[in-house]
Coordinates of C-alpha atoms in Angstrom, one line a residue:
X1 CA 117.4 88.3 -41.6
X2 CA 116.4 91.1 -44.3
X3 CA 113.4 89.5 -44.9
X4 CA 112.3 90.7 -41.6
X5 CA 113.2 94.4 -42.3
X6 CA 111.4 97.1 -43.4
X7 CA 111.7 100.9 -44.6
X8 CA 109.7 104.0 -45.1
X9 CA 110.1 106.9 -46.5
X10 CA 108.6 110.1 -45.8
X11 CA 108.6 112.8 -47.9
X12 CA 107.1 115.8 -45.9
X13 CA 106.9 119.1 -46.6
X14 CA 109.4 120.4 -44.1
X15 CA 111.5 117.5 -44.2
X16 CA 112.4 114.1 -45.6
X17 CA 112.4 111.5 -43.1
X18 CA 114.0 107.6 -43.6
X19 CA 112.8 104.6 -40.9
X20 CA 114.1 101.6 -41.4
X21 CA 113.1 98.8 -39.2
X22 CA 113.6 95.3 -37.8
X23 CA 109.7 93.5 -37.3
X24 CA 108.9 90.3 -35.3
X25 CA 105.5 89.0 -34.8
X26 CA 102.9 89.1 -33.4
X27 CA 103.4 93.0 -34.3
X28 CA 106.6 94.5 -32.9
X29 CA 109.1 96.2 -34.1
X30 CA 112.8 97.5 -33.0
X31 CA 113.9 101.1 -35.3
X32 CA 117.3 100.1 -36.6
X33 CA 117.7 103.7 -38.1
X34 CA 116.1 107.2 -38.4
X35 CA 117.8 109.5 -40.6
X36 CA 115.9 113.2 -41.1
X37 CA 117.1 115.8 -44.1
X38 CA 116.1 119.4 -44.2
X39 CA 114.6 119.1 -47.7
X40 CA 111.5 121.9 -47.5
X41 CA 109.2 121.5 -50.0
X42 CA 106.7 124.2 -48.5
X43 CA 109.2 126.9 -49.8
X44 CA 107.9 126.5 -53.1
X45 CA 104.3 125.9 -51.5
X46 CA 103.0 129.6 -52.9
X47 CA 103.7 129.0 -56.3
X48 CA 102.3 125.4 -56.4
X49 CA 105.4 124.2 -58.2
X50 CA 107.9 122.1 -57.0
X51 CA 110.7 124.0 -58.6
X52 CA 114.0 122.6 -60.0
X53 CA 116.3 123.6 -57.1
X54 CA 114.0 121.8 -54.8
X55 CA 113.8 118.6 -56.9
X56 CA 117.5 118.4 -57.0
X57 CA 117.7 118.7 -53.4
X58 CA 114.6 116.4 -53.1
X59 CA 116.4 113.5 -55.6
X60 CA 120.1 113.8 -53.8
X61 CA 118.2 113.3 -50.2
X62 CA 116.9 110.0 -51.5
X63 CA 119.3 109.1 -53.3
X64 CA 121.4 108.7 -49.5
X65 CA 118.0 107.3 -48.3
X66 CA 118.4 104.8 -51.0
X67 CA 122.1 104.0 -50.4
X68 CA 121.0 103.1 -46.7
X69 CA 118.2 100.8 -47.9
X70 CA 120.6 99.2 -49.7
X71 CA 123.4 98.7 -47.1
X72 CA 120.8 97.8 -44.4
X73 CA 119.6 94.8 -47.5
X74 CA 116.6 95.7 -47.1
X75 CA 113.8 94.3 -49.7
X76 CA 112.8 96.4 -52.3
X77 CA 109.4 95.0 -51.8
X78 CA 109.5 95.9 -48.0
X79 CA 110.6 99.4 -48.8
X80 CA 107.8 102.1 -49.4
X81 CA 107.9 106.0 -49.9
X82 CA 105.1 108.1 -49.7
X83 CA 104.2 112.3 -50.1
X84 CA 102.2 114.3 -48.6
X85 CA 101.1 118.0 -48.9
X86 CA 103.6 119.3 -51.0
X87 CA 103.9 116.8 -53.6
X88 CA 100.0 116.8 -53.4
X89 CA 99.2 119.7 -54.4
X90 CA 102.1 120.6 -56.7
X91 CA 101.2 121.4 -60.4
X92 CA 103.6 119.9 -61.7
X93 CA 103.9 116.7 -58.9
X94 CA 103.5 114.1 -62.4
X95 CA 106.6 114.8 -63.6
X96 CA 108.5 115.3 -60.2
X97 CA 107.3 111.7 -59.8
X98 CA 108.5 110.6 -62.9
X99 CA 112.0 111.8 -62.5
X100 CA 112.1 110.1 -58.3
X101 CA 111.5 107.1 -60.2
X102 CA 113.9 107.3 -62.9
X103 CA 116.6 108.4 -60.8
X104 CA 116.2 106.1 -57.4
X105 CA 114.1 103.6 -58.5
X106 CA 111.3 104.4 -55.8
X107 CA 107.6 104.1 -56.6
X108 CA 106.4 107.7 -54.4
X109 CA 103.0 106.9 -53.2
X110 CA 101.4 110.5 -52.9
X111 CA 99.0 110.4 -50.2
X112 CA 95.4 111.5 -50.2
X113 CA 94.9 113.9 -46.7
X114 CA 92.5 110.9 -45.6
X115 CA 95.2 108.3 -46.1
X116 CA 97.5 110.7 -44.6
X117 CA 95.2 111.1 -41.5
X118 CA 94.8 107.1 -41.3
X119 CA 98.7 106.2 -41.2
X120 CA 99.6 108.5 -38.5
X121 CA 96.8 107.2 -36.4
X122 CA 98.1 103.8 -37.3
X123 CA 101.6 105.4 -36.0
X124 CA 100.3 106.6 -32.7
X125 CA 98.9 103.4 -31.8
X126 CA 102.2 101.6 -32.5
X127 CA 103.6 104.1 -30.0
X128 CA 100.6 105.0 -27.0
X129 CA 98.3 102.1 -25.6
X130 CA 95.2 103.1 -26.7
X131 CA 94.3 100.9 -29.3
X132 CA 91.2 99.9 -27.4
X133 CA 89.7 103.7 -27.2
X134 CA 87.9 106.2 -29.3
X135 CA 90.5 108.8 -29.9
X136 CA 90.8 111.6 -31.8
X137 CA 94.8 111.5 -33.4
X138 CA 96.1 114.8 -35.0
X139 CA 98.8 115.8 -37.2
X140 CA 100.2 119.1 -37.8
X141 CA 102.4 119.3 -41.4
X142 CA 104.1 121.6 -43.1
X143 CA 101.1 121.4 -45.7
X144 CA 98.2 120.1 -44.0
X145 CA 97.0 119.3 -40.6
X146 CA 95.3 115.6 -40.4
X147 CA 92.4 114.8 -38.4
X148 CA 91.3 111.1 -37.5
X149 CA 88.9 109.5 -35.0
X150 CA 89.8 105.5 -35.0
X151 CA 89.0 102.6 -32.7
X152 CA 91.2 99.5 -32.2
X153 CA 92.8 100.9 -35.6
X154 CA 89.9 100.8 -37.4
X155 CA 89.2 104.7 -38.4
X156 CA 85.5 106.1 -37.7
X157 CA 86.2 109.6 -39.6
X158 CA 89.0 111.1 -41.1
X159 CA 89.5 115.0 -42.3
X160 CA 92.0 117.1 -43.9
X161 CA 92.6 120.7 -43.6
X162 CA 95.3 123.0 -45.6
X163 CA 96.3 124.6 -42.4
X164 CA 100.2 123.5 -41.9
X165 CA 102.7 125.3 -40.1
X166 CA 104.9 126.2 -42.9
X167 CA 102.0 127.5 -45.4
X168 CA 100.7 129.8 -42.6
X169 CA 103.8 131.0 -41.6
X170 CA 104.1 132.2 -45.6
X171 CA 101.2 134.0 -45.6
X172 CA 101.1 137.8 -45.4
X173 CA 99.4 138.2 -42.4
X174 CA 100.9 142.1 -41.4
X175 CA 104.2 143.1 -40.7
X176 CA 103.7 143.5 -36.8
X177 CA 104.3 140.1 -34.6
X178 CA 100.8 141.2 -32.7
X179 CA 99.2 141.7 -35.7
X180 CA 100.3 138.6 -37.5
X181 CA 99.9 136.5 -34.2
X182 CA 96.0 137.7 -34.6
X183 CA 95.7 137.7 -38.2
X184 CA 97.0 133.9 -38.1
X185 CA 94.1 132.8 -35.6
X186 CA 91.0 134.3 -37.1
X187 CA 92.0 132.5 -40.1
X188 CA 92.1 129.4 -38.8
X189 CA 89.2 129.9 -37.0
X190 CA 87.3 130.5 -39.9
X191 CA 88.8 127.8 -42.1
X192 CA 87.9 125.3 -39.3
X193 CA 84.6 126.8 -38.8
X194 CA 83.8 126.1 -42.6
X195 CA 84.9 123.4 -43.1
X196 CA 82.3 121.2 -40.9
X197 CA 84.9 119.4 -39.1
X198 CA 83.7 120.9 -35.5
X199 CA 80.3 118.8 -36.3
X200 CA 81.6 115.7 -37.9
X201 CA 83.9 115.4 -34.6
X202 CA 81.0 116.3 -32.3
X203 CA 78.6 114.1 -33.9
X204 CA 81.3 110.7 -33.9
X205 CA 82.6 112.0 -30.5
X206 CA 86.6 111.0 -28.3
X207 CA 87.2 110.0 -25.5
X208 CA 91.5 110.4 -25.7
X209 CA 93.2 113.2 -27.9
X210 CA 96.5 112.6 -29.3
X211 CA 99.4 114.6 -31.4
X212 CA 101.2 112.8 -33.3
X213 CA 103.7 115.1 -35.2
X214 CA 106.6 117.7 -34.8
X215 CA 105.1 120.8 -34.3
X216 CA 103.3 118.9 -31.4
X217 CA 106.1 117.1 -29.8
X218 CA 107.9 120.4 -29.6
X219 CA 104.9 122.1 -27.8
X220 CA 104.9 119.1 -25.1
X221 CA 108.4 119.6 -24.8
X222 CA 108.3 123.0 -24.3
X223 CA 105.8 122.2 -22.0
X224 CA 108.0 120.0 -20.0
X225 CA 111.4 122.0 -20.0
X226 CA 109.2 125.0 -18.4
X227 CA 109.4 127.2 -21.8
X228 CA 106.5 129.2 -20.6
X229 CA 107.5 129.5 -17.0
X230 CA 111.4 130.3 -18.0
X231 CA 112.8 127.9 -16.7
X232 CA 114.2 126.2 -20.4
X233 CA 117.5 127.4 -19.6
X234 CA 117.9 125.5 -16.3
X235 CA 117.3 122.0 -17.5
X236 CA 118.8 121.0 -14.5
X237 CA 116.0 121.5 -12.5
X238 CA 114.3 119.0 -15.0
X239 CA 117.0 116.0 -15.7
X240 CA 115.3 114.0 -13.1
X241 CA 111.3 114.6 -13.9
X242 CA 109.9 111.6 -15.6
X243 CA 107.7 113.3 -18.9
X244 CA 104.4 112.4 -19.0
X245 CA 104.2 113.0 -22.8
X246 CA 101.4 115.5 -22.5
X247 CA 100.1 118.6 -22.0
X248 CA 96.8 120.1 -20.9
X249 CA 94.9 123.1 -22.2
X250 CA 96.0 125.9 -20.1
X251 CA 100.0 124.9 -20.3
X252 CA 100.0 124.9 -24.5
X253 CA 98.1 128.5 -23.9
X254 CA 100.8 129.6 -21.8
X255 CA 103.8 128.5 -24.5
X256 CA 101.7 130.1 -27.4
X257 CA 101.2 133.5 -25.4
X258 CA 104.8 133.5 -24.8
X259 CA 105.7 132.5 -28.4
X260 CA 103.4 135.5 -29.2
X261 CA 105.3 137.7 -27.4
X262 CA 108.1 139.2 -25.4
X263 CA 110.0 141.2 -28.9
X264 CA 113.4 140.1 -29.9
X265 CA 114.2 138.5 -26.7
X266 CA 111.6 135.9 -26.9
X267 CA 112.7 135.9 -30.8
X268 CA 116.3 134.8 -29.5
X269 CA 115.0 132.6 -27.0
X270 CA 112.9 131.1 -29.2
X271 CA 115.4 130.3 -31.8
X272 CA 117.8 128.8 -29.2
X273 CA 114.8 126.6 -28.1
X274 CA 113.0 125.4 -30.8
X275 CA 116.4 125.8 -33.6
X276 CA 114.9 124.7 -37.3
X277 CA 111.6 124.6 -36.2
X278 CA 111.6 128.2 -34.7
X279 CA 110.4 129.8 -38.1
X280 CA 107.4 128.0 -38.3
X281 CA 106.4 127.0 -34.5
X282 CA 104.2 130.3 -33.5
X283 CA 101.6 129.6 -36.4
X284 CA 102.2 126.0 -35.0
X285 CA 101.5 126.6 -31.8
X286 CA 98.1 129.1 -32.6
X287 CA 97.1 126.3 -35.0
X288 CA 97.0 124.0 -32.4
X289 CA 95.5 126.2 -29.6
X290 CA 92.8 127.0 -31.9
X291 CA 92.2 122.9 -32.6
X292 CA 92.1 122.9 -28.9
X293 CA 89.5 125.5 -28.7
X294 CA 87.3 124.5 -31.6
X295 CA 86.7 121.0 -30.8
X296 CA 87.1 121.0 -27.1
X297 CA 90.2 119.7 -26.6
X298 CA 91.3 119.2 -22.4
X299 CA 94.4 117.5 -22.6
X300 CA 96.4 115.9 -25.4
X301 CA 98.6 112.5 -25.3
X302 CA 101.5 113.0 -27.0
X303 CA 102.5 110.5 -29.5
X304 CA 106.6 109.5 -30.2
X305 CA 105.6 108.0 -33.6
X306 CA 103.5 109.3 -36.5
X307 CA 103.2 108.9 -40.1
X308 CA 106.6 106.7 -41.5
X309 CA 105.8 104.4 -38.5
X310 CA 101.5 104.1 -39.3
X311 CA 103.6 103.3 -43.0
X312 CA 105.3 100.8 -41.3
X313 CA 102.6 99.2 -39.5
X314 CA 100.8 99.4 -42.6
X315 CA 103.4 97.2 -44.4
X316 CA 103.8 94.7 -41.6
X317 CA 99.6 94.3 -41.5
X318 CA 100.2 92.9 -45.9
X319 CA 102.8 91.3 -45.4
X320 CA 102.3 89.1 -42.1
X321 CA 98.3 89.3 -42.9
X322 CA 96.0 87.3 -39.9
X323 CA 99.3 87.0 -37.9
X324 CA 100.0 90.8 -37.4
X325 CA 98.6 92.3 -34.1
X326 CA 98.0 96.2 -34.4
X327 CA 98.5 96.5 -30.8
X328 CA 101.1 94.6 -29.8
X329 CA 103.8 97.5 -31.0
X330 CA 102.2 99.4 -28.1
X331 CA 102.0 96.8 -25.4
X332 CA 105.7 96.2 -25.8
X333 CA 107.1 99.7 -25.0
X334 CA 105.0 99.6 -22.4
X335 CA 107.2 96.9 -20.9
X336 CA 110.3 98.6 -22.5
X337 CA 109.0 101.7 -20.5
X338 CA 109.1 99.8 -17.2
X339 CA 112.1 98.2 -17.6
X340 CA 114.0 101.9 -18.1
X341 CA 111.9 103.2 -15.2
X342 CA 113.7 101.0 -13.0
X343 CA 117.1 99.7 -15.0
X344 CA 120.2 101.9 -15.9
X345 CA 121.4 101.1 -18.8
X346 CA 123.9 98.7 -17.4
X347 CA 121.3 96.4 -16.0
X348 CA 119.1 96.8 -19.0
X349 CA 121.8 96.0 -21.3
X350 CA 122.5 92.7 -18.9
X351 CA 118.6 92.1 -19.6
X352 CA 118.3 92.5 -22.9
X353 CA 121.1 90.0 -23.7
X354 CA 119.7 87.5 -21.4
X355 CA 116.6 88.1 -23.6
X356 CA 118.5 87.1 -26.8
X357 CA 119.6 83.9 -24.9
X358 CA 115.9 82.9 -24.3
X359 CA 115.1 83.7 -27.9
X360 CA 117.5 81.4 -29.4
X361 CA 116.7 78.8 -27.4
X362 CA 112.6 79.3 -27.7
X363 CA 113.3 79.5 -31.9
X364 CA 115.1 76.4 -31.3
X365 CA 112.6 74.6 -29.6
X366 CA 109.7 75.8 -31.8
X367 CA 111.7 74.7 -34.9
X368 CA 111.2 71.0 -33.8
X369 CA 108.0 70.7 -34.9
X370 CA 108.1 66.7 -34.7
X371 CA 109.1 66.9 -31.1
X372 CA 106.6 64.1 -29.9
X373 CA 108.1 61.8 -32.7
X374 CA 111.6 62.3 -31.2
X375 CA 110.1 61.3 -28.2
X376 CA 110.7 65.0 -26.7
X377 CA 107.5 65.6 -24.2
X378 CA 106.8 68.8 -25.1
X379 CA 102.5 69.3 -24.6
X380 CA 102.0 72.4 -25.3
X381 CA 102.2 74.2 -28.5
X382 CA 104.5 77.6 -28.3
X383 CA 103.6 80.7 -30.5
X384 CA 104.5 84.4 -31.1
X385 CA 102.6 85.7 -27.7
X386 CA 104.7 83.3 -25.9
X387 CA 108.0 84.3 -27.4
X388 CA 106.6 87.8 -26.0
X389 CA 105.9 86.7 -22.8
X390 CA 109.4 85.6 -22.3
X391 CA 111.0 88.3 -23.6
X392 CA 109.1 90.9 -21.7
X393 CA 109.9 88.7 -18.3
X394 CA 113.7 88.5 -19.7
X395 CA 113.6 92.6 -19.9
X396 CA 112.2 92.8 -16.4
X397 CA 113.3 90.0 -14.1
X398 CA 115.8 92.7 -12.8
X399 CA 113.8 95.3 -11.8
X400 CA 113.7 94.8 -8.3
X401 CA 117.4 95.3 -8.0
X402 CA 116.5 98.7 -8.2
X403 CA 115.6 98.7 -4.0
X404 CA 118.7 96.0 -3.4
X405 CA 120.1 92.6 -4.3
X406 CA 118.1 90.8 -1.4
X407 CA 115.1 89.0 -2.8
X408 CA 114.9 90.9 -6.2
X409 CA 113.3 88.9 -7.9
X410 CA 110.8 88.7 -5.2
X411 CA 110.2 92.7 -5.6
X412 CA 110.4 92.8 -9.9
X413 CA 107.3 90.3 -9.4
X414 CA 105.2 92.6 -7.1
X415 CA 106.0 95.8 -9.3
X416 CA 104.6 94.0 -12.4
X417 CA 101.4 93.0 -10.6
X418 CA 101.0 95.9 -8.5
X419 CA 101.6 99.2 -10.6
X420 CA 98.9 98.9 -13.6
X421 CA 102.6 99.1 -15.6
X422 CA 102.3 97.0 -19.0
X423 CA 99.3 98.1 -21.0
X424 CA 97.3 95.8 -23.8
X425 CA 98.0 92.5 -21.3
X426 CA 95.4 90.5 -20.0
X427 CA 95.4 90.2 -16.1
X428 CA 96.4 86.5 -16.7
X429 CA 99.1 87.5 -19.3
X430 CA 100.6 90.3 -16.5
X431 CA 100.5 87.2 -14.1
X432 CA 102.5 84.9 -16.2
X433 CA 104.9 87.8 -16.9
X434 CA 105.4 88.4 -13.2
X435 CA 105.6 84.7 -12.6
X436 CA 108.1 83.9 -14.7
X437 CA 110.7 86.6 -13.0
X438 CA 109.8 85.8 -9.8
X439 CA 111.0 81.8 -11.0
X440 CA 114.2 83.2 -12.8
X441 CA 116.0 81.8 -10.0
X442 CA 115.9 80.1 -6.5
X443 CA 112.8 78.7 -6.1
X444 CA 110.8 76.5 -8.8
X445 CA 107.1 77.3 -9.1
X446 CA 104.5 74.9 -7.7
X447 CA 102.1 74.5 -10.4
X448 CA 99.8 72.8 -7.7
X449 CA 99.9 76.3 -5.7
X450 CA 96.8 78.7 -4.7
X451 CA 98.3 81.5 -6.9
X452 CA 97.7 79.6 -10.1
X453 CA 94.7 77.8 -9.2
X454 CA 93.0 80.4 -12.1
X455 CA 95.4 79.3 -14.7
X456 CA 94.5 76.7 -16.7
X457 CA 96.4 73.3 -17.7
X458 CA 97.8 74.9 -20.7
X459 CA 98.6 77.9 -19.1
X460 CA 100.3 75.9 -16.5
X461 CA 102.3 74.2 -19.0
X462 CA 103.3 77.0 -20.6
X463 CA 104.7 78.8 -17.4
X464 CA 106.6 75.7 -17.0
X465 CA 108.8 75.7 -20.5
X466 CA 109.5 79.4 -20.2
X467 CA 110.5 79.1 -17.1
X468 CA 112.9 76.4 -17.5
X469 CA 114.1 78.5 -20.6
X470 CA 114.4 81.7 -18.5
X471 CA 115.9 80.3 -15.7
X472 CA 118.7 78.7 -18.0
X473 CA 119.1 82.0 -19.9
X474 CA 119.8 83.9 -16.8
X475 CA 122.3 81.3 -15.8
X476 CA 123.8 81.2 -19.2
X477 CA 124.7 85.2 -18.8
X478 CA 126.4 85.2 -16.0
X479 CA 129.6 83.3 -17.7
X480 CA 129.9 86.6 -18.7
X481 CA 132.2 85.5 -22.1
X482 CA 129.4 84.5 -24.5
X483 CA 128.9 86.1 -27.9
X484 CA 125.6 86.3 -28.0
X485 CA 124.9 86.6 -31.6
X486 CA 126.2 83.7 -32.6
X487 CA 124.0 81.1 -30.8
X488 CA 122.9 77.4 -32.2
X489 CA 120.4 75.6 -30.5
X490 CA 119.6 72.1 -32.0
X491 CA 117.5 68.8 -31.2
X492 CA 119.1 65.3 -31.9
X493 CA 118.3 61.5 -30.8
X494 CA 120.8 62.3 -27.9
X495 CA 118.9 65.3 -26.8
X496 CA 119.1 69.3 -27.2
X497 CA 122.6 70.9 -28.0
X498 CA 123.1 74.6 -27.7
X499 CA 126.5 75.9 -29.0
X500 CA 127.3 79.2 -27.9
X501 CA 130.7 80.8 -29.4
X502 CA 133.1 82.7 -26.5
X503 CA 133.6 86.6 -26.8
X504 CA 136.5 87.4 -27.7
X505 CA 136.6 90.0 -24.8
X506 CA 134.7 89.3 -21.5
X507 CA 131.7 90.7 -20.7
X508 CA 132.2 92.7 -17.1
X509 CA 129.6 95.1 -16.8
X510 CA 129.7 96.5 -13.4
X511 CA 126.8 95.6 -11.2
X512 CA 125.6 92.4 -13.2
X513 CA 125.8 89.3 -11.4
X514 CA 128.4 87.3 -12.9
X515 CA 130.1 84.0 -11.1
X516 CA 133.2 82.1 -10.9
X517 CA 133.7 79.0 -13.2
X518 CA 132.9 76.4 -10.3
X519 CA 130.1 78.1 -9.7
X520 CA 129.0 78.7 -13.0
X521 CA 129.2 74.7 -13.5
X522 CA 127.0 74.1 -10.2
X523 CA 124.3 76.3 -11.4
X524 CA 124.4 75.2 -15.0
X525 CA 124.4 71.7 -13.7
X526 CA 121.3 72.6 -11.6
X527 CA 119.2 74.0 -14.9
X528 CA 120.0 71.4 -17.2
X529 CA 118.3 69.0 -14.7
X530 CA 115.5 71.3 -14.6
X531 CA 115.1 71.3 -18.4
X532 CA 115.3 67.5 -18.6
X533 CA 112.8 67.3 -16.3
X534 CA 110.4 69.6 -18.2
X535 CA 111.8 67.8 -21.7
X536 CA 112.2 64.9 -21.1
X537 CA 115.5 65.0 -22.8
X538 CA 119.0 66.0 -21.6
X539 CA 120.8 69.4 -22.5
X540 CA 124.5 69.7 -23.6
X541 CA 126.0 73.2 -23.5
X542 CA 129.0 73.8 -25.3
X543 CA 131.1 76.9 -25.4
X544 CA 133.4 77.2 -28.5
X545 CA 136.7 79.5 -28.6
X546 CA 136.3 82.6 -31.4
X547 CA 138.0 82.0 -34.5
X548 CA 141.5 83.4 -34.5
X549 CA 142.8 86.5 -36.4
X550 CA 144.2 84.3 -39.1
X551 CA 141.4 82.5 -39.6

């Protein structure tokens, strides 16, 4: 559905960026496409002028970016595109917006630093769960490097500084690497120093930091590949370390000393490591060590999401209003993050269509609102959270393959309630997660049970309609010949029909459990009774052959 898709547009100083993305409620959403052009505005940063060669390179990237938007049909009113530094504080940035407009049609919204510093907060939330701490997000650009202190995405303080990567690397700072290397930290120092923002940050205090940009993502993963410790070219020794997504004090001091040094070697090495960014990344990197010195920085959390995403989640909060949760972007990877920690992608493909099952088949419920008239005993009202609930179970009900087939679902409940995994969940919320894939299959639940005595009734009810819809979703997928985009689930006089349209291949993935036909019909058989007995109403599953060729 377009109406659920979004885009935003970045227009950096080292580079235009295009996300365009699919949103659900209560908050999530799922990047369709990320597209990233080498347009560099900060080339024509010393003359303050955006000059004609960049504005034609500038107008042709979006005019692509534009073409995209259109073949994804998504909404012009869902479709933003914003500037930052460059565009900011270009002379003649009136009349480069006037001819963005006249040629693509896109209203550039050029960011003030303090708007700037507030979206990619908003687009390290979507991404880390922190939403419920004082932290201290920033963002090293091209142009400018962002500063902002939120809580529960609610900013406290917000600062800009014109330090960027690209505009220091420009300056004349001597002709020696040493001497450049030194010249380039005492004057961040002393811009830093001036510019109150060691007191402001002091005085409204942090208890997390995060990064939430380029220069910083490629300092972490410098960090991780053992850059420092040369051990980059070996990433062998690496392909099986989990990153943690940060990096402490002492390790970025150990990349910066060796970006500041080592002569053309490390030049060589550098440029094999770092590629585009290599130009820029030593002023990058003594930018940020300084920001770490100045305001007392330990440890940074690195954040996989930044400004076009805060954009995003910026949109979504508009447009959806009272229903939009900031957090919930957050608290989903965190399940997403689980689920790869233990799937290959085999068995997390297997999951993530069994989720789509569920999905269909919750949509279809909820979209009987007149249930009790039909006479359908459904007594407890389904929302967004619940839909999220059952998707996350969907995504890790097969976890516990991971340690054998024997009582998985068993071990994919006692990972979810044992590992402090899925972040932004209540305990109750983790509970009902875990429930629900430890019921995917054999055993029903006993509502009357000591493990649920602190649930309440609706609580208890709820368990008991997603489970009857997981349960029939897993059974569903293992006929193993289902297109699952094209679904129908309906509600009649005679009771619920769900249409499900053959593949036109079948879907063997290797490991998945799938089942013969007779089987297949036992199990179905089986469910169906369960979901009668939760609705009250009977179930008729139909599978219809694929249109043929001539069709």
């Amino acid at each position: 559905m377009a109406n659920n898709l979004f885009a935003a547009i970045d227009m950096g100083t080292n580079a235009f960026k295009l996300l365009i993305v699919q949103a659900h409620l209560p908050g999530k959403f799922i990047p369709l496409l990320t597209v990233k052009d080498p347009v560099v505005l900060g080339h024509d940063s010393p003359s303050s002028t955006i000059s004609a060669h960049s504005q034609n390179l500038s107008i042709n990237s979006l005019q692509n970016f534009n073409k995209l938007i259109q073949t994804h049909n998504v909404p012009p009113l869902h479709t933003r595109c914003v500037a930052t530094s460059a565009v900011r504080e270009a002379r003649n940035k009136a009349e480069f917006i006037d001819s963005v407009s006249e040629t693509t049609g896109f209203r550039v919204e050029v960011l003030s630093g303090e708007e700037e510093a507030r979206f990619s907060y908003l687009g390290a939330l979507q991404f880390l769960p922190v939403f419920d701490h004082l932290v201290l997000n920033v963002d090293i650009g091209g142009g400018s490097t962002e500063f902002a202190i939120g809580l529960r995405g609610k900013v406290e303080f917000c600062s800009s500084l014109k330090l960027g990567h690209v505009t220091l690397t420009q300056l004349n700072f001597g002709d020696e690497e040493a001497e450049r290397a030194s010249n380039t930290r005492e004057y961040v120092r002393n811009v830093i120093k001036e510019s109150g923002l060691i007191e402001k940050v002091k005085n409204f205090g942090f208890e997390i930091a995060l990064g939430s940009s380029g220069t910083i993502r490629a300092i972490e993963k410098a960090v991780s590949k053992g850059y420092a410790l040369d051990f980059a070219e070996n990433e062998a020794l690496f392909s099986e370390c989990r990153r943690d997504r940060s990096f402490s004090r002492d390790e970025l001091k150990n990349v910066v000393e060796r970006l500041c040094n080592g002569g053309e070697g490390q030049k060589v090495k550098r440029d094999g490591f770092f590629k585009r960014r290599s130009e820029s990344i030593v002023a990058g990197g003594i930018l940020l060590d300084e920001i770490f010195d100045l305001l007392g920085i330990k440890e940074m959390l690195v954040s996989g999401y930044g400004l076009r995403e805060g954009v995003i989640a910026d949109s979504l909060a508009k447009v959806f209003d009272v229903g939009y949760d900031l957090n919930a972007n957050a608290r989903f990877r965190s399940v997403l993050q689980l689920a790869a920690r233990f799937n290959g992608k085999k068995k997390t493909t297997s999951a993530a269509e069994i989720a789509s099952i569920a999905t269909e088949i919750f949509k279809g419920l909820n979209k009987c609102k007149e249930l009790d008239n039909n006479g359908v005993n459904l007594t407890v009202h389904l929302n967004e959270k619940d839909l999220e609930y059952l998707e996350a179970a969907c995504l890790l009900h097969n976890i516990g393959l991971s340690t054998g087939k024997t009582g998985y679902h068993k071990k994919s409940y006692h990972i979810i309630m044992n590992g402090n995994h899925l972040h932004g969940y209540s305990a109750e919320e983790v509970k009902l997660i875990a429930l629900l894939t430890r019921h995917h299959r054999k055993k029903l639940p006993k509502f009357d049970d000591d493990s649920l005595k602190e649930f309440g009734e609706e609580a208890k009810q709820k368990l008991k309609v997603l489970c009857a819809i997981i349960r029939l979703s897993v059974v569903l997928h293992w006929n193993g010949c289902m297109n699952y985009r094209e679904m129908d689930f309906s509600h009649s006089r005679e009771g619920f029909m769900l249409i499900i349209r053959e593949a036109r291949v079948q879907n063997q993935l290797p490991g998945v459990e799938q089942c013969t036909a007779d089987r297949f019909a036992v199990e179905l058989r089986h469910e169906s009774e369960y979901f009668k007995k939760v609705f009250k109403q009977e179930l008729f599953v139909k599978l219809e052959a694929p249109p043929s060729c001539s069709d």
